[in-house]
Tab-separated table of C-alpha atoms and ligand atoms in Angstrom:
chain	number	residue	atom	x	y	z
A	16	MET	CA	15.551	14.679	20.371
A	17	ASP	CA	12.508	14.454	18.839
A	18	ALA	CA	10.809	11.725	17.939
A	19	TYR	CA	7.665	10.538	16.244
A	20	LEU	CA	5.410	7.767	15.755
A	21	ALA	CA	4.098	6.187	12.520
A	22	VAL	CA	1.400	3.551	12.284
A	23	ASP	CA	0.425	1.388	9.127
A	24	LEU	CA	-2.691	0.404	9.822
A	25	GLY	CA	-4.070	-2.610	7.636
A	26	GLY	CA	-7.104	-5.194	7.791
A	27	THR	CA	-4.796	-8.198	8.701
A	28	ALA	CA	-2.062	-6.115	10.596
A	29	VAL	CA	-1.302	-2.896	12.575
A	30	ARG	CA	2.325	-1.775	12.563
A	31	ALA	CA	3.639	1.086	15.000
A	32	GLY	CA	7.294	2.387	13.946
A	33	TRP	CA	9.150	5.416	16.656
A	34	TRP	CA	11.028	7.687	14.316
A	35	GLU	CA	14.287	9.118	15.650
A	36	GLY	CA	16.982	10.807	14.715
A	37	GLY	CA	16.675	9.122	10.885
A	38	SER	CA	15.386	5.581	11.753
A	39	PHE	CA	13.255	3.823	13.840
A	40	ALA	CA	14.170	3.481	17.321
A	41	GLU	CA	11.646	0.871	17.995
A	42	SER	CA	8.892	-0.975	16.174
A	43	VAL	CA	6.224	-3.294	16.922
A	44	SER	CA	3.138	-5.317	14.741
A	45	GLN	CA	0.132	-6.950	16.181
A	46	PRO	CA	-3.020	-8.853	13.796
A	47	THR	CA	-5.573	-5.751	13.700
A	48	ASN	CA	-8.312	-5.628	16.130
A	49	THR	CA	-11.251	-5.887	13.815
A	50	ARG	CA	-13.850	-7.408	16.185
A	51	HIS	CA	-15.226	-4.164	18.125
A	52	GLY	CA	-15.692	-2.067	15.472
A	53	ALA	CA	-13.968	1.084	15.030
A	54	SER	CA	-13.419	2.344	18.355
A	55	GLY	CA	-11.925	-1.575	19.285
A	56	ILE	CA	-9.222	-0.369	16.447
A	57	LEU	CA	-8.680	3.299	18.132
A	58	GLU	CA	-8.502	1.808	21.451
A	59	GLN	CA	-5.878	-0.967	19.816
A	60	ILE	CA	-3.911	1.561	18.494
A	61	THR	CA	-3.771	4.083	21.646
A	62	ALA	CA	-2.950	1.356	23.707
A	63	LEU	CA	0.106	0.202	20.972
A	64	ALA	CA	1.236	4.262	21.417
A	65	HIS	CA	1.582	4.257	25.005
A	66	GLY	CA	2.094	0.874	26.292
A	67	PRO	CA	4.508	0.544	29.166
A	68	GLY	CA	8.073	1.572	28.355
A	69	ARG	CA	7.198	3.162	24.665
A	70	PRO	CA	9.038	6.042	24.091
A	71	SER	CA	7.298	9.388	23.767
A	72	PHE	CA	6.382	11.360	20.638
A	73	ASP	CA	5.956	14.489	19.319
A	74	ARG	CA	3.261	13.592	16.252
A	75	CYS	CA	1.928	10.762	14.628
A	76	VAL	CA	1.163	9.641	11.144
A	77	ILE	CA	-1.520	6.994	10.795
A	78	ALA	CA	-1.331	5.224	6.483
A	79	THR	CA	-4.312	3.698	6.478
A	80	ALA	CA	-6.249	1.060	4.183
A	81	GLY	CA	-9.792	2.733	3.510
A	82	THR	CA	-10.981	5.504	1.360
A	83	LEU	CA	-10.030	8.932	3.015
A	84	ASN	CA	-11.199	12.603	2.919
A	85	PRO	CA	-7.693	13.779	2.817
A	86	LYS	CA	-8.082	16.918	4.029
A	87	THR	CA	-9.823	15.848	7.276
A	88	GLY	CA	-8.484	12.142	7.708
A	89	THR	CA	-11.529	10.917	7.734
A	90	VAL	CA	-12.183	7.409	6.505
A	91	LEU	CA	-15.158	7.514	4.210
A	92	ARG	CA	-15.265	3.504	3.687
A	93	SER	CA	-12.691	0.347	4.098
A	94	ALA	CA	-13.236	-2.921	2.603
A	95	ASN	CA	-11.247	-4.592	5.587
A	96	LEU	CA	-11.597	-2.580	8.219
A	97	PRO	CA	-14.811	-1.801	10.538
A	98	PHE	CA	-14.385	2.039	9.401
A	99	GLU	CA	-17.393	4.094	7.860
A	100	ASP	CA	-16.960	7.887	8.297
A	101	THR	CA	-14.775	7.362	10.949
A	102	PRO	CA	-12.891	10.992	11.985
A	103	LEU	CA	-9.613	9.172	12.351
A	104	ARG	CA	-7.675	11.848	12.162
A	105	LEU	CA	-9.772	13.703	15.509
A	106	GLU	CA	-10.310	10.537	17.311
A	107	MET	CA	-6.550	9.654	17.288
A	108	ALA	CA	-5.533	13.356	18.015
A	109	ASN	CA	-7.636	13.259	21.113
A	110	ARG	CA	-6.403	10.040	22.159
A	111	LEU	CA	-2.904	10.671	21.604
A	112	LYS	CA	-2.614	13.841	22.833
A	113	VAL	CA	-0.606	15.378	19.785
A	114	PRO	CA	-0.995	16.545	16.182
A	115	VAL	CA	-1.788	13.669	14.052
A	116	ALA	CA	-2.153	13.285	10.372
A	117	VAL	CA	-3.536	10.198	8.493
A	118	VAL	CA	-3.057	9.167	4.833
A	119	GLY	CA	-3.425	6.548	2.455
A	120	ASP	CA	-1.500	3.967	2.765
A	121	ALA	CA	-0.266	3.207	-0.859
A	122	VAL	CA	0.567	6.886	-0.657
A	123	ALA	CA	2.713	6.568	2.503
A	124	ALA	CA	4.496	3.334	0.699
A	125	THR	CA	5.134	5.850	-2.114
A	126	LEU	CA	6.253	8.080	-0.276
A	127	GLY	CA	8.756	5.582	1.631
A	128	GLU	CA	10.276	3.862	-1.604
A	129	PHE	CA	10.925	7.529	-3.157
A	130	CYS	CA	12.579	8.783	-0.325
A	131	ALA	CA	14.163	6.169	1.473
A	132	GLY	CA	13.621	2.946	-1.145
A	133	ALA	CA	13.991	1.924	-4.529
A	134	GLY	CA	12.974	5.180	-5.705
A	135	LYS	CA	15.002	7.764	-3.870
A	136	THR	CA	16.940	8.929	-6.702
A	137	ALA	CA	13.856	9.567	-9.087
A	138	SER	CA	12.017	12.296	-9.857
A	139	ASP	CA	9.429	10.146	-12.031
A	140	GLY	CA	8.316	7.018	-11.032
A	141	VAL	CA	5.627	4.560	-10.322
A	142	TYR	CA	4.983	2.212	-7.018
A	143	MET	CA	3.025	-0.859	-7.288
A	144	THR	CA	2.045	-3.141	-4.409
A	145	VAL	CA	0.365	-6.727	-4.838
A	146	SER	CA	-0.237	-7.707	-1.182
A	147	THR	CA	-3.764	-8.492	-0.413
A	148	GLY	CA	-4.955	-5.854	-2.649
A	149	VAL	CA	-3.720	-3.855	-5.427
A	150	GLY	CA	-2.240	-0.760	-5.049
A	151	CYS	CA	-0.249	2.140	-7.113
A	152	GLY	CA	0.795	5.570	-6.418
A	153	ILE	CA	2.804	8.044	-9.621
A	154	VAL	CA	5.356	10.464	-8.958
A	155	THR	CA	6.197	13.268	-11.602
A	156	ARG	CA	8.391	15.702	-11.406
A	157	GLY	CA	8.731	14.929	-7.410
A	158	ALA	CA	5.103	15.524	-6.908
A	159	LEU	CA	2.636	12.140	-5.921
A	160	ILE	CA	-0.282	12.498	-8.691
A	161	SER	CA	-3.698	12.716	-6.320
A	162	GLY	CA	-6.212	12.950	-8.688
A	163	SER	CA	-9.000	15.841	-8.056
A	164	TRP	CA	-9.843	13.403	-4.563
A	165	GLN	CA	-6.756	11.919	-3.805
A	166	GLN	CA	-7.801	8.865	-4.838
A	167	ALA	CA	-5.659	8.734	-8.311
A	168	GLY	CA	-3.585	5.417	-8.571
A	169	GLU	CA	-6.748	2.886	-7.875
A	170	LEU	CA	-4.950	0.447	-10.447
A	171	GLY	CA	-6.184	-2.390	-8.732
A	172	HIS	CA	-10.057	-1.879	-9.618
A	173	VAL	CA	-9.141	-1.175	-13.194
A	174	PRO	CA	-10.948	-4.450	-15.187
A	175	VAL	CA	-8.897	-6.386	-16.770
A	176	ASP	CA	-11.534	-9.178	-17.559
A	177	LEU	CA	-14.492	-7.812	-19.768
A	178	SER	CA	-16.033	-11.004	-21.233
A	179	PRO	CA	-19.302	-11.890	-19.762
A	180	ALA	CA	-18.318	-13.725	-17.233
A	181	ALA	CA	-16.230	-11.229	-15.668
A	182	LEU	CA	-16.617	-11.933	-11.724
A	183	PRO	CA	-18.222	-9.014	-9.652
A	184	CYS	CA	-16.081	-6.748	-7.470
A	185	ALA	CA	-16.798	-5.339	-4.054
A	186	CYS	CA	-16.475	-1.672	-5.322
A	187	GLY	CA	-19.300	-2.006	-8.173
A	188	GLN	CA	-17.481	-2.885	-11.494
A	189	ARG	CA	-16.811	-6.772	-12.749
A	190	GLY	CA	-13.546	-8.127	-13.589
A	191	CYS	CA	-11.200	-5.470	-11.646
A	192	LEU	CA	-6.852	-6.687	-11.474
A	193	GLU	CA	-7.696	-6.910	-7.934
A	194	LEU	CA	-9.987	-9.743	-8.175
A	195	TYR	CA	-7.302	-12.068	-10.548
A	196	ALA	CA	-4.285	-10.344	-9.604
A	197	SER	CA	-3.699	-10.229	-5.526
A	198	GLY	CA	-3.521	-12.026	-3.068
A	199	ALA	CA	-7.078	-12.365	-1.877
A	200	GLY	CA	-7.442	-12.756	-5.407
A	201	ILE	CA	-5.012	-15.957	-5.960
A	202	ALA	CA	-6.517	-17.530	-2.761
A	203	ALA	CA	-9.986	-17.006	-4.349
A	204	ARG	CA	-9.648	-18.070	-7.701
A	205	TYR	CA	-7.663	-21.779	-6.660
A	206	ALA	CA	-10.654	-22.481	-4.181
A	207	ALA	CA	-13.389	-21.452	-7.380
A	208	ALA	CA	-11.050	-23.583	-9.710
A	209	THR	CA	-10.472	-26.651	-7.457
A	210	GLY	CA	-13.295	-26.449	-5.051
A	211	ARG	CA	-10.351	-26.690	-2.027
A	212	THR	CA	-9.743	-23.935	0.184
A	213	ALA	CA	-5.848	-23.362	0.480
A	214	LYS	CA	-5.535	-22.589	3.961
A	215	GLY	CA	-2.171	-20.151	3.800
A	216	GLY	CA	-4.124	-18.292	1.386
A	217	ALA	CA	-2.410	-17.149	-1.462
A	218	ARG	CA	1.058	-18.113	0.142
A	219	ASP	CA	-0.090	-21.807	-0.005
A	220	VAL	CA	-1.122	-21.397	-3.723
A	221	ILE	CA	1.613	-20.098	-4.979
A	222	ALA	CA	3.974	-22.988	-3.195
A	223	ALA	CA	1.623	-25.033	-5.088
A	224	ALA	CA	2.531	-23.378	-7.741
A	225	GLU	CA	6.287	-23.949	-7.665
A	226	ARG	CA	5.573	-27.522	-6.803
A	227	ASP	CA	4.076	-27.599	-9.873
A	228	ASP	CA	0.152	-27.972	-9.200
A	229	ALA	CA	-1.185	-27.877	-12.771
A	230	ALA	CA	-4.433	-25.810	-11.430
A	231	ALA	CA	-2.443	-23.477	-9.054
A	232	ALA	CA	0.107	-22.934	-11.378
A	233	ALA	CA	-2.621	-21.790	-13.746
A	234	VAL	CA	-3.982	-19.588	-11.546
A	235	VAL	CA	-0.470	-17.921	-10.610
A	236	SER	CA	0.604	-17.626	-13.861
A	237	ARG	CA	-2.799	-15.771	-15.008
A	238	ALA	CA	-2.532	-13.557	-12.044
A	239	THR	CA	1.415	-12.727	-13.015
A	240	THR	CA	0.155	-12.082	-16.653
A	241	LEU	CA	-2.378	-9.585	-15.317
A	242	MET	CA	0.079	-8.044	-13.061
A	243	ALA	CA	2.549	-7.734	-16.247
A	244	ALA	CA	-0.121	-6.217	-18.146
A	245	ALA	CA	-1.068	-3.560	-15.922
A	246	ILE	CA	2.867	-2.722	-15.153
A	247	GLY	CA	3.326	-2.181	-18.793
A	248	GLY	CA	0.933	-0.262	-19.398
A	249	ALA	CA	1.722	1.857	-16.134
A	250	ILE	CA	4.912	2.083	-18.034
A	251	ARG	CA	3.383	3.361	-21.524
A	252	LEU	CA	1.425	5.898	-19.559
A	253	PHE	CA	3.692	7.585	-17.237
A	254	SER	CA	7.208	6.754	-18.820
A	255	PRO	CA	8.577	6.158	-15.213
A	256	GLU	CA	12.515	6.190	-14.165
A	257	VAL	CA	11.768	2.910	-12.235
A	258	LEU	CA	8.285	1.172	-11.376
A	259	VAL	CA	8.423	-0.140	-7.568
A	260	LEU	CA	7.369	-3.272	-7.053
A	261	GLY	CA	6.044	-4.050	-3.508
A	262	GLY	CA	3.636	-5.821	-1.454
A	263	GLY	CA	3.370	-9.222	-0.173
A	264	LEU	CA	3.531	-11.504	-3.054
A	265	THR	CA	6.703	-10.233	-4.361
A	266	ARG	CA	8.367	-12.118	-1.782
A	267	SER	CA	8.202	-15.131	-3.871
A	268	GLN	CA	10.646	-15.866	-6.738
A	269	LEU	CA	8.279	-17.398	-8.796
A	270	ILE	CA	5.973	-14.100	-9.004
A	271	VAL	CA	8.701	-11.587	-9.685
A	272	ASP	CA	10.440	-13.665	-12.511
A	273	GLN	CA	7.036	-14.300	-14.084
A	274	VAL	CA	6.178	-10.862	-14.008
A	275	ARG	CA	9.591	-9.588	-15.355
A	276	GLN	CA	9.394	-12.013	-18.013
A	277	GLY	CA	5.757	-10.430	-18.986
A	278	VAL	CA	6.893	-7.400	-18.815
A	279	ASP	CA	9.401	-7.950	-21.218
A	280	ARG	CA	7.620	-9.887	-23.094
A	281	LEU	CA	5.280	-6.890	-23.687
A	282	LEU	CA	7.494	-3.970	-23.842
A	283	ASN	CA	10.943	-5.535	-25.504
A	284	VAL	CA	9.693	-3.850	-28.837
A	285	SER	CA	8.087	-0.989	-27.837
A	286	VAL	CA	10.177	-0.037	-24.986
A	287	PRO	CA	13.449	-1.986	-25.263
A	288	GLY	CA	14.879	-2.261	-21.677
A	289	ALA	CA	11.520	-1.412	-19.825
A	290	VAL	CA	12.068	-4.434	-17.696
A	291	ASN	CA	14.767	-3.326	-16.107
A	292	ARG	CA	12.938	-0.582	-14.721
A	293	VAL	CA	11.358	-2.525	-12.649
A	294	LYS	CA	13.101	-2.753	-9.493
A	295	LEU	CA	11.840	-4.672	-6.116
A	296	ALA	CA	10.855	-2.084	-2.933
A	297	GLN	CA	13.600	-1.961	-0.535
A	298	CYS	CA	11.971	-0.799	2.895
A	299	GLN	CA	9.514	-3.673	2.685
A	300	PRO	CA	7.695	-4.730	5.063
A	301	THR	CA	7.853	-1.289	6.566
A	302	SER	CA	7.760	0.978	3.218
A	303	ALA	CA	4.114	2.714	4.506
A	304	LEU	CA	5.258	3.226	8.278
A	305	THR	CA	8.560	4.527	6.419
A	306	GLY	CA	6.897	7.004	4.197
A	307	ALA	CA	4.478	7.832	7.451
A	308	ALA	CA	7.287	8.587	9.553
A	309	LEU	CA	9.059	10.856	7.475
A	310	LEU	CA	6.025	12.798	6.656
A	311	ALA	CA	5.835	12.840	10.677
A	312	ALA	CA	9.285	14.015	10.765
A	313	GLY	CA	8.718	16.919	8.409
A	314	ALA	CA	11.593	15.187	5.795
A	315	PRO	CA	11.603	17.558	2.850
A	316	ARG	CA	11.292	15.439	-0.213
A	317	ALA	CA	8.276	13.586	1.592
A	318	HIS	CA	6.550	17.053	2.534
A	319	ALA	CA	7.575	18.345	-1.367
A	320	MET	CA	6.217	15.340	-2.804
A	321	VAL	CA	2.383	16.324	-1.055
A	322	ALA	CA	2.592	20.026	-0.890
A	323	GLU	CA	0.527	20.403	-4.068
A	324	SER	CA	-1.748	17.346	-2.849
A	325	ARG	CA	-5.459	17.785	-0.589
A	326	PHE	CA	-3.582	15.991	1.910
A	327	ALA	CA	-1.147	19.297	2.220
A	328	GLY	CA	-3.180	20.784	5.150
A	329	GLN	CA	-2.950	18.393	7.352
A	330	LEU	CA	0.754	18.939	7.837
A	331	GLU	CA	0.400	22.908	8.237
A	332	GLY	CA	3.224	24.009	10.398
A	333	TRP	CA	5.042	20.332	10.126
A	334	LEU	CA	8.066	21.777	8.906
B	26	ZN	ZN1	-13.124	-3.060	-7.934
């Protein structure tokens, strides 16, 4: 039987899954080795893929964090990975000795959810992920909107604080959504407000908010208000059948409830019932891994979704 390898490479964890006959036969996750530069990560993926007892595979798709050249699969830069003009596709094809394609992690997660998850029957929708950062994918008439350089959907870097006190973002702008409404943002805002660093990051801050810690509750409430505004904006912009909400932060019922209430408050007059289009991701925590596996396996809906994008050339001959 044909078998395929999917890899989800993030700043915190690298996950690998072996896809056979329409599901994962095996999967494994490790902390990302970011201590030895790009080559440390390339070696880590190779060791994961070819480790003792691992199934063999015919093709591999790697979903990665960072900004890509979609035609070549080179990672131009990444906030959370030690990549700079790293030819990830070429390097991994040489190491794994099979055809490799490299796709953005938000794109892969969008494909996963719109082919196998909460959006699988929708032809128009939006996927939004809130984890360490904030990402987004937009599907219209069954195709992923990629923009002129595959960088559409950078919702995390839409400024939401336009005041003189707006914080500087690593992207060069000020006041970006991600600074307030991501996991890293929540942890940093809590530390700035209280002078205390939450050891477990955003998870600890959210737990404190659930216990009615006033400082934590204020940080979380601001985050969910801004997430709701972003979702409301996406609903007004794209009129999606479904807006799939994913990412680690959505494991918190407090976050989900506040976001849904916020969306309802914003849109209950202009788009009645809009809040009912907000659905939780169903393939978590493997939405991106699933999307990568479907591309590797040549799943028609996944390939159709990217057929018009610059990324499609990487998949030539894979159907
Ligand atoms: Zn930014």
